[in-house]
PDB file of C-alpha atoms in Angstrom:
ATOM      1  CA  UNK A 867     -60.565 -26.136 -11.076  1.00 51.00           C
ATOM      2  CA  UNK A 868     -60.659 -23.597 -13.130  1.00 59.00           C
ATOM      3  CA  UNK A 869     -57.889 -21.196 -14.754  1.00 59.00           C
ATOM      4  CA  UNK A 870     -58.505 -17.129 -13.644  1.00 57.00           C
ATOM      5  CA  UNK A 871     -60.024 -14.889 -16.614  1.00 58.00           C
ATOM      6  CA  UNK A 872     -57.161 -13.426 -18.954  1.00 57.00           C
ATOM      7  CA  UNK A 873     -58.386 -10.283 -19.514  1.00 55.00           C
ATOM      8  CA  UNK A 874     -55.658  -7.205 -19.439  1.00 57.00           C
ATOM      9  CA  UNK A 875     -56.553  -5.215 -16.331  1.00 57.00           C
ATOM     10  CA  UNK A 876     -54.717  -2.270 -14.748  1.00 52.00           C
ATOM     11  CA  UNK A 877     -51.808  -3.096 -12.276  1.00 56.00           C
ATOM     12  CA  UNK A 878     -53.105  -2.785  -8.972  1.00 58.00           C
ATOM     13  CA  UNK A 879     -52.580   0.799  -6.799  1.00 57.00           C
ATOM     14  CA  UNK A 880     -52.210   2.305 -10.536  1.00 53.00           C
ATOM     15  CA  UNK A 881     -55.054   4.828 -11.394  1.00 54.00           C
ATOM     16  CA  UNK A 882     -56.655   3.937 -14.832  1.00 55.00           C
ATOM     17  CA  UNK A 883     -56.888   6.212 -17.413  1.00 53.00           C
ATOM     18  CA  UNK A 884     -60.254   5.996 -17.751  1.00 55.00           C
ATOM     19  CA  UNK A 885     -60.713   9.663 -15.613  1.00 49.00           C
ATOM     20  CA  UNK A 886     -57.813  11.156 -17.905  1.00 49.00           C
ATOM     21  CA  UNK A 887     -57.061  10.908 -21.273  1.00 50.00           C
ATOM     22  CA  UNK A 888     -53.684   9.691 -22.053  1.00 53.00           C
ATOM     23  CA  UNK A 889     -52.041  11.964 -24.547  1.00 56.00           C
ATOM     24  CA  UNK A 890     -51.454   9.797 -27.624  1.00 56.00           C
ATOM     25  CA  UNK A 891     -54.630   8.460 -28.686  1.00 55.00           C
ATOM     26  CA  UNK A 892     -54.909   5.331 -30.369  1.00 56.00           C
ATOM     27  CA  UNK A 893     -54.661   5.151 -33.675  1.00 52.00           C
ATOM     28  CA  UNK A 894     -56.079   2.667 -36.082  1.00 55.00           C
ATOM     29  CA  UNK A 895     -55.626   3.671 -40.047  1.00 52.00           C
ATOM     30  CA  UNK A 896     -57.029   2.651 -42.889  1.00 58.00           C
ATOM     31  CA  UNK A 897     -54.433   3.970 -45.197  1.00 65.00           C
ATOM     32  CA  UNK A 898     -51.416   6.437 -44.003  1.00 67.00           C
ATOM     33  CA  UNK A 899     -48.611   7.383 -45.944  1.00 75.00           C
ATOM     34  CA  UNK A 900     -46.036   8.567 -43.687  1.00 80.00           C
ATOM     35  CA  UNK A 901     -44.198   6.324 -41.635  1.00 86.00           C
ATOM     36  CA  UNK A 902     -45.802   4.749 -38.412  1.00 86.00           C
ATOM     37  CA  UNK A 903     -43.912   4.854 -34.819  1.00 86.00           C
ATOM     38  CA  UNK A 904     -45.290   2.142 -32.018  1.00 87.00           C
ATOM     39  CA  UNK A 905     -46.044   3.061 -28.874  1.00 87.00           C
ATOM     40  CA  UNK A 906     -46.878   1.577 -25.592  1.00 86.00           C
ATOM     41  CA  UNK A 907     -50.559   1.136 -25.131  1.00 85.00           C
ATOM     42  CA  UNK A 908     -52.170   3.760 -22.775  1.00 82.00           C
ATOM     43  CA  UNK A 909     -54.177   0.824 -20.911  1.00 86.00           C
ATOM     44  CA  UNK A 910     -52.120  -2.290 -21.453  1.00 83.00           C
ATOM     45  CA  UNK A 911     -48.074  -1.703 -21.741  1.00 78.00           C
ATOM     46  CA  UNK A 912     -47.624  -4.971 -23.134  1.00 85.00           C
ATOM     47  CA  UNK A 913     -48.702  -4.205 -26.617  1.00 87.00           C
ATOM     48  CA  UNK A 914     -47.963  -1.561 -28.733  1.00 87.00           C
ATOM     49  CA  UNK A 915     -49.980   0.740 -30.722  1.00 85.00           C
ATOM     50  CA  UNK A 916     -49.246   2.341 -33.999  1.00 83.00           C
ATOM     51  CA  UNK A 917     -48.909   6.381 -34.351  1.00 84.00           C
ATOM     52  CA  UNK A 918     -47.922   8.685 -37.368  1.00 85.00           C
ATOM     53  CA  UNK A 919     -44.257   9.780 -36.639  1.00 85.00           C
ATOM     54  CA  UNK A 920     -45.969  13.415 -36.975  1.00 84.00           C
ATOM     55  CA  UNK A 921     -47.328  12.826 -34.067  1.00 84.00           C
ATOM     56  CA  UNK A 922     -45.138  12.294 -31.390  1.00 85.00           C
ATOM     57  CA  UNK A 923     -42.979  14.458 -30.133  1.00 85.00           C
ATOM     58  CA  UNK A 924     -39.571  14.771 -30.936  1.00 83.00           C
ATOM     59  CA  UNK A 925     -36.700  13.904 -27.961  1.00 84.00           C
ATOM     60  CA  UNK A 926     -34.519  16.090 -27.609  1.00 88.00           C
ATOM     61  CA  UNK A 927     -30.509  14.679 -28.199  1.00 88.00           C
ATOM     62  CA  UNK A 928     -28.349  14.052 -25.268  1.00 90.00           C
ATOM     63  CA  UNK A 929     -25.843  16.431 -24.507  1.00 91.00           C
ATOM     64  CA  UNK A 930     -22.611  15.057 -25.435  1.00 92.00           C
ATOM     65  CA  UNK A 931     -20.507  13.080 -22.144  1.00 91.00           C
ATOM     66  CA  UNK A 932     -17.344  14.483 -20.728  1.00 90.00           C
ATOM     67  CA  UNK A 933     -15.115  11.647 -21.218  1.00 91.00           C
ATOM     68  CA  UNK A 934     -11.700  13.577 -19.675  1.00 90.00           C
ATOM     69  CA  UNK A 935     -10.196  11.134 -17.209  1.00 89.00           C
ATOM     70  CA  UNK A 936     -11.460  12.266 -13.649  1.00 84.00           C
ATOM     71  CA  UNK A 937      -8.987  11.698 -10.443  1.00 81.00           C
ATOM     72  CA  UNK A 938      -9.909   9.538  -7.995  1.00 80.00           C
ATOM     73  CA  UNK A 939      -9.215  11.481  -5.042  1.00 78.00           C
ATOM     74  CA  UNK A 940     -10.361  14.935  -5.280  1.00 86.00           C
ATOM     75  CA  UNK A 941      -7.232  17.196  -4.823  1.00 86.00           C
ATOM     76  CA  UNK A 942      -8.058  18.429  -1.267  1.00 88.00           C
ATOM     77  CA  UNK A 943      -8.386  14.892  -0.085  1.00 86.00           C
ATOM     78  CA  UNK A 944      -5.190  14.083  -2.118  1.00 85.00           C
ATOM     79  CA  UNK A 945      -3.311  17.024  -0.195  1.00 86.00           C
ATOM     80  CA  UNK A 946      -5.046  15.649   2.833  1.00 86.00           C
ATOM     81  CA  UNK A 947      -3.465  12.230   2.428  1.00 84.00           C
ATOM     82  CA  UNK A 948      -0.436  12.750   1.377  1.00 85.00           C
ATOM     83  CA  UNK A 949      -0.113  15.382   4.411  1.00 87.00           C
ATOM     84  CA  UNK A 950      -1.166  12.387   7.084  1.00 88.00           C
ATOM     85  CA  UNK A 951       1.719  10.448   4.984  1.00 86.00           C
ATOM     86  CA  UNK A 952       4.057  12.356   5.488  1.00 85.00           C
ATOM     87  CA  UNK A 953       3.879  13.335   8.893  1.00 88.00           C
ATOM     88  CA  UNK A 954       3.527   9.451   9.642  1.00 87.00           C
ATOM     89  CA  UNK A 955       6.659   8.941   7.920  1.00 87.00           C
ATOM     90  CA  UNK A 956       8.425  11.744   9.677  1.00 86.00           C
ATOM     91  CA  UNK A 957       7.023  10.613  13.147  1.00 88.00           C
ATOM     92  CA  UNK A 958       8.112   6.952  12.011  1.00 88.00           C
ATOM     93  CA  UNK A 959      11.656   8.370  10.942  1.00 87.00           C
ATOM     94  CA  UNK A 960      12.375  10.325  14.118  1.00 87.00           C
ATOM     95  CA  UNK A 961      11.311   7.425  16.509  1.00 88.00           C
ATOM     96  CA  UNK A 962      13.727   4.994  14.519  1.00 88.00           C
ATOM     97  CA  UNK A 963      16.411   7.558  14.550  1.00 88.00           C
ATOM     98  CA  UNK A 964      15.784   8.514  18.610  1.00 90.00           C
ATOM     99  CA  UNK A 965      15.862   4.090  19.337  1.00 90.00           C
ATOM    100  CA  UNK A 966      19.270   3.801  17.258  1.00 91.00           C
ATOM    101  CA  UNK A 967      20.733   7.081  19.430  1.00 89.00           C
ATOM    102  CA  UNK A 968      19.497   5.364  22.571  1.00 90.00           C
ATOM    103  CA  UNK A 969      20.754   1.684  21.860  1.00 91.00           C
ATOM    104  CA  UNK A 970      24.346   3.253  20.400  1.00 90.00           C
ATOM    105  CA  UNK A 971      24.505   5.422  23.756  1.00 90.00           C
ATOM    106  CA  UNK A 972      23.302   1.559  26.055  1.00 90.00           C
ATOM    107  CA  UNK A 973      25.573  -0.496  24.190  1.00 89.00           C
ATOM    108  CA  UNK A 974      28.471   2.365  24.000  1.00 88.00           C
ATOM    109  CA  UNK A 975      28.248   2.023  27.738  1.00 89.00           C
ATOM    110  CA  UNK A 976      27.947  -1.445  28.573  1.00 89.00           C
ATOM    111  CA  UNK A 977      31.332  -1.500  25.998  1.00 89.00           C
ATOM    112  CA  UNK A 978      32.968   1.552  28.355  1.00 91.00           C
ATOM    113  CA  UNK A 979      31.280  -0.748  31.392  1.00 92.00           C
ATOM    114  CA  UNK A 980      33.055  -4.020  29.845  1.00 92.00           C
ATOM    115  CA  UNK A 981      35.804  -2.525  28.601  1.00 93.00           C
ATOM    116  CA  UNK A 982      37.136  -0.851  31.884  1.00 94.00           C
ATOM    117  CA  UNK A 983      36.408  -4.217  33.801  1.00 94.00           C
ATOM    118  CA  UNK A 984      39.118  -6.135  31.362  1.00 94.00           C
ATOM    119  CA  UNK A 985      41.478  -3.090  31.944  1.00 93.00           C
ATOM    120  CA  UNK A 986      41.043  -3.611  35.830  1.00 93.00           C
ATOM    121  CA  UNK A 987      41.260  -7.640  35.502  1.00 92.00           C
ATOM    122  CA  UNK A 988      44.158  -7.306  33.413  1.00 90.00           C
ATOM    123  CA  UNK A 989      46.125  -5.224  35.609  1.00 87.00           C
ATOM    124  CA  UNK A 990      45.288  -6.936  38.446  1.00 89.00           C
ATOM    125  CA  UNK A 991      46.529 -10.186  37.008  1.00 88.00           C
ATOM    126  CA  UNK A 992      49.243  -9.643  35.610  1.00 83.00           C
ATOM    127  CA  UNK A 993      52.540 -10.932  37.210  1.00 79.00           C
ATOM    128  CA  UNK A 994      55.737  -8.647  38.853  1.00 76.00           C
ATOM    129  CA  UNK A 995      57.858  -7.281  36.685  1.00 75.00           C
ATOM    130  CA  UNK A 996      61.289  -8.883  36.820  1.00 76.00           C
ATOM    131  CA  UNK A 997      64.708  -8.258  35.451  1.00 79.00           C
ATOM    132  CA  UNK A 998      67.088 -10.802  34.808  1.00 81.00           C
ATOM    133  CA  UNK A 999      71.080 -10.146  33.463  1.00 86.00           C
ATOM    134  CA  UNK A1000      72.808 -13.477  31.829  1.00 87.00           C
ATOM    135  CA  UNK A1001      76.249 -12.800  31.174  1.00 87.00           C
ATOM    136  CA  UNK A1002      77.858 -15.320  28.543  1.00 87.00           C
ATOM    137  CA  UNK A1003      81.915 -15.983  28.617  1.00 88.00           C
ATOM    138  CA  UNK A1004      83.351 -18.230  25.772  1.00 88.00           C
ATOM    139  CA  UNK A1005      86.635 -18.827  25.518  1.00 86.00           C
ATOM    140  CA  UNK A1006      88.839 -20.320  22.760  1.00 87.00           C
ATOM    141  CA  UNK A1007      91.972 -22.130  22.769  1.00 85.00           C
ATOM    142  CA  UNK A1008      93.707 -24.058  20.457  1.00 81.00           C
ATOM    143  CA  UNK A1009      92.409 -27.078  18.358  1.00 81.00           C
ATOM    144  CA  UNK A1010      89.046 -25.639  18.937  1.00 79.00           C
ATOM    145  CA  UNK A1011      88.939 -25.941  22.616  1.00 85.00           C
ATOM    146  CA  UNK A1012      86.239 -23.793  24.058  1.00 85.00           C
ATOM    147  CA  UNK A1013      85.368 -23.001  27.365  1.00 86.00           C
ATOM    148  CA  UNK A1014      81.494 -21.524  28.255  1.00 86.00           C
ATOM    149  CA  UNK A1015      80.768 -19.788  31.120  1.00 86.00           C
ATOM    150  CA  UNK A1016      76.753 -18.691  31.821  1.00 85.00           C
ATOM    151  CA  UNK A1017      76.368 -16.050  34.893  1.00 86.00           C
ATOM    152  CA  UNK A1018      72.598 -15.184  35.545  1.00 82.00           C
ATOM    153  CA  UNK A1019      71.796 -12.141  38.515  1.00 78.00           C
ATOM    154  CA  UNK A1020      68.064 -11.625  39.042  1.00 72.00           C
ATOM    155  CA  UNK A1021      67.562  -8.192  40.476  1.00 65.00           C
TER     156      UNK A1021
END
């Protein structure tokens, strides 16, 4: 088997310049004495072909970069956001605030609820009033004789 040919052709669906004439021509000296630039070769990019400097045009220098730090948001999309935040938050605050009004108001009343069924309980519970009287006599004599007499009157 044989290896292919390895002759530089022109990359296929490119035209060749063989119809046009590329602008830097090659250029083979003998003896220049200003300095040489290399160039891509018109036919064959893989090697390089010496010009005069003179020849080529000059570039022309890159504008300078602006390196200020940019936002990330622009500041419509910023207003935006924090606008959506906001009102989330707000939303978010007034439906915590309306629960904790609702569950002090349920629990206030099952305490009223609770609290009246004790009161009722209690009072229905709770035994007769009664009034008792104890009278106490003592009575002293002589060599420390003493005499005690207890009278109770429930009424």
């Amino acid at each position: 088997m044989s290896l292919p040919d390895q002759h530089p052709t022109a990359p296929v669906g490119q035209p060749t310049p063989t119809t046009t004439p590329h602008p830097y021509t090659p250029y083979t000296p003998t003896h220049h004495d200003g300095p040489l630039v290399y160039i891509p070769h018109p036919t064959h990019p893989n090697l390089s072909t010496p010009v005069p400097r003179e020849a080529v045009p000059m570039t022309t220098p890159t504008p300078a970069r602006d390196l200020t730090p940019q936002p990330l948001l622009d500041p419509t999309a910023q207003r935006m956001l924090a606008a959506g935040l906001g009102a989330g938050t707000a939303a978010a605050g007034i439906g915590w605030g309306a629960a904790q009004l609702v569950s002090a108001l349920a629990a206030g009343a099952t305490g009223l609820v609770v609290l009246a069924l004790l009161l009722l309980a209690t009072h229905l519970t709770r035994p007769r009033t009664t009034h008792i009287e104890q009278h106490v006599t003592n009575h002293v004599r002589g060599f420390a004789r003493a005499t005690t007499h207890i009278e109770r009157t429930p009424r």
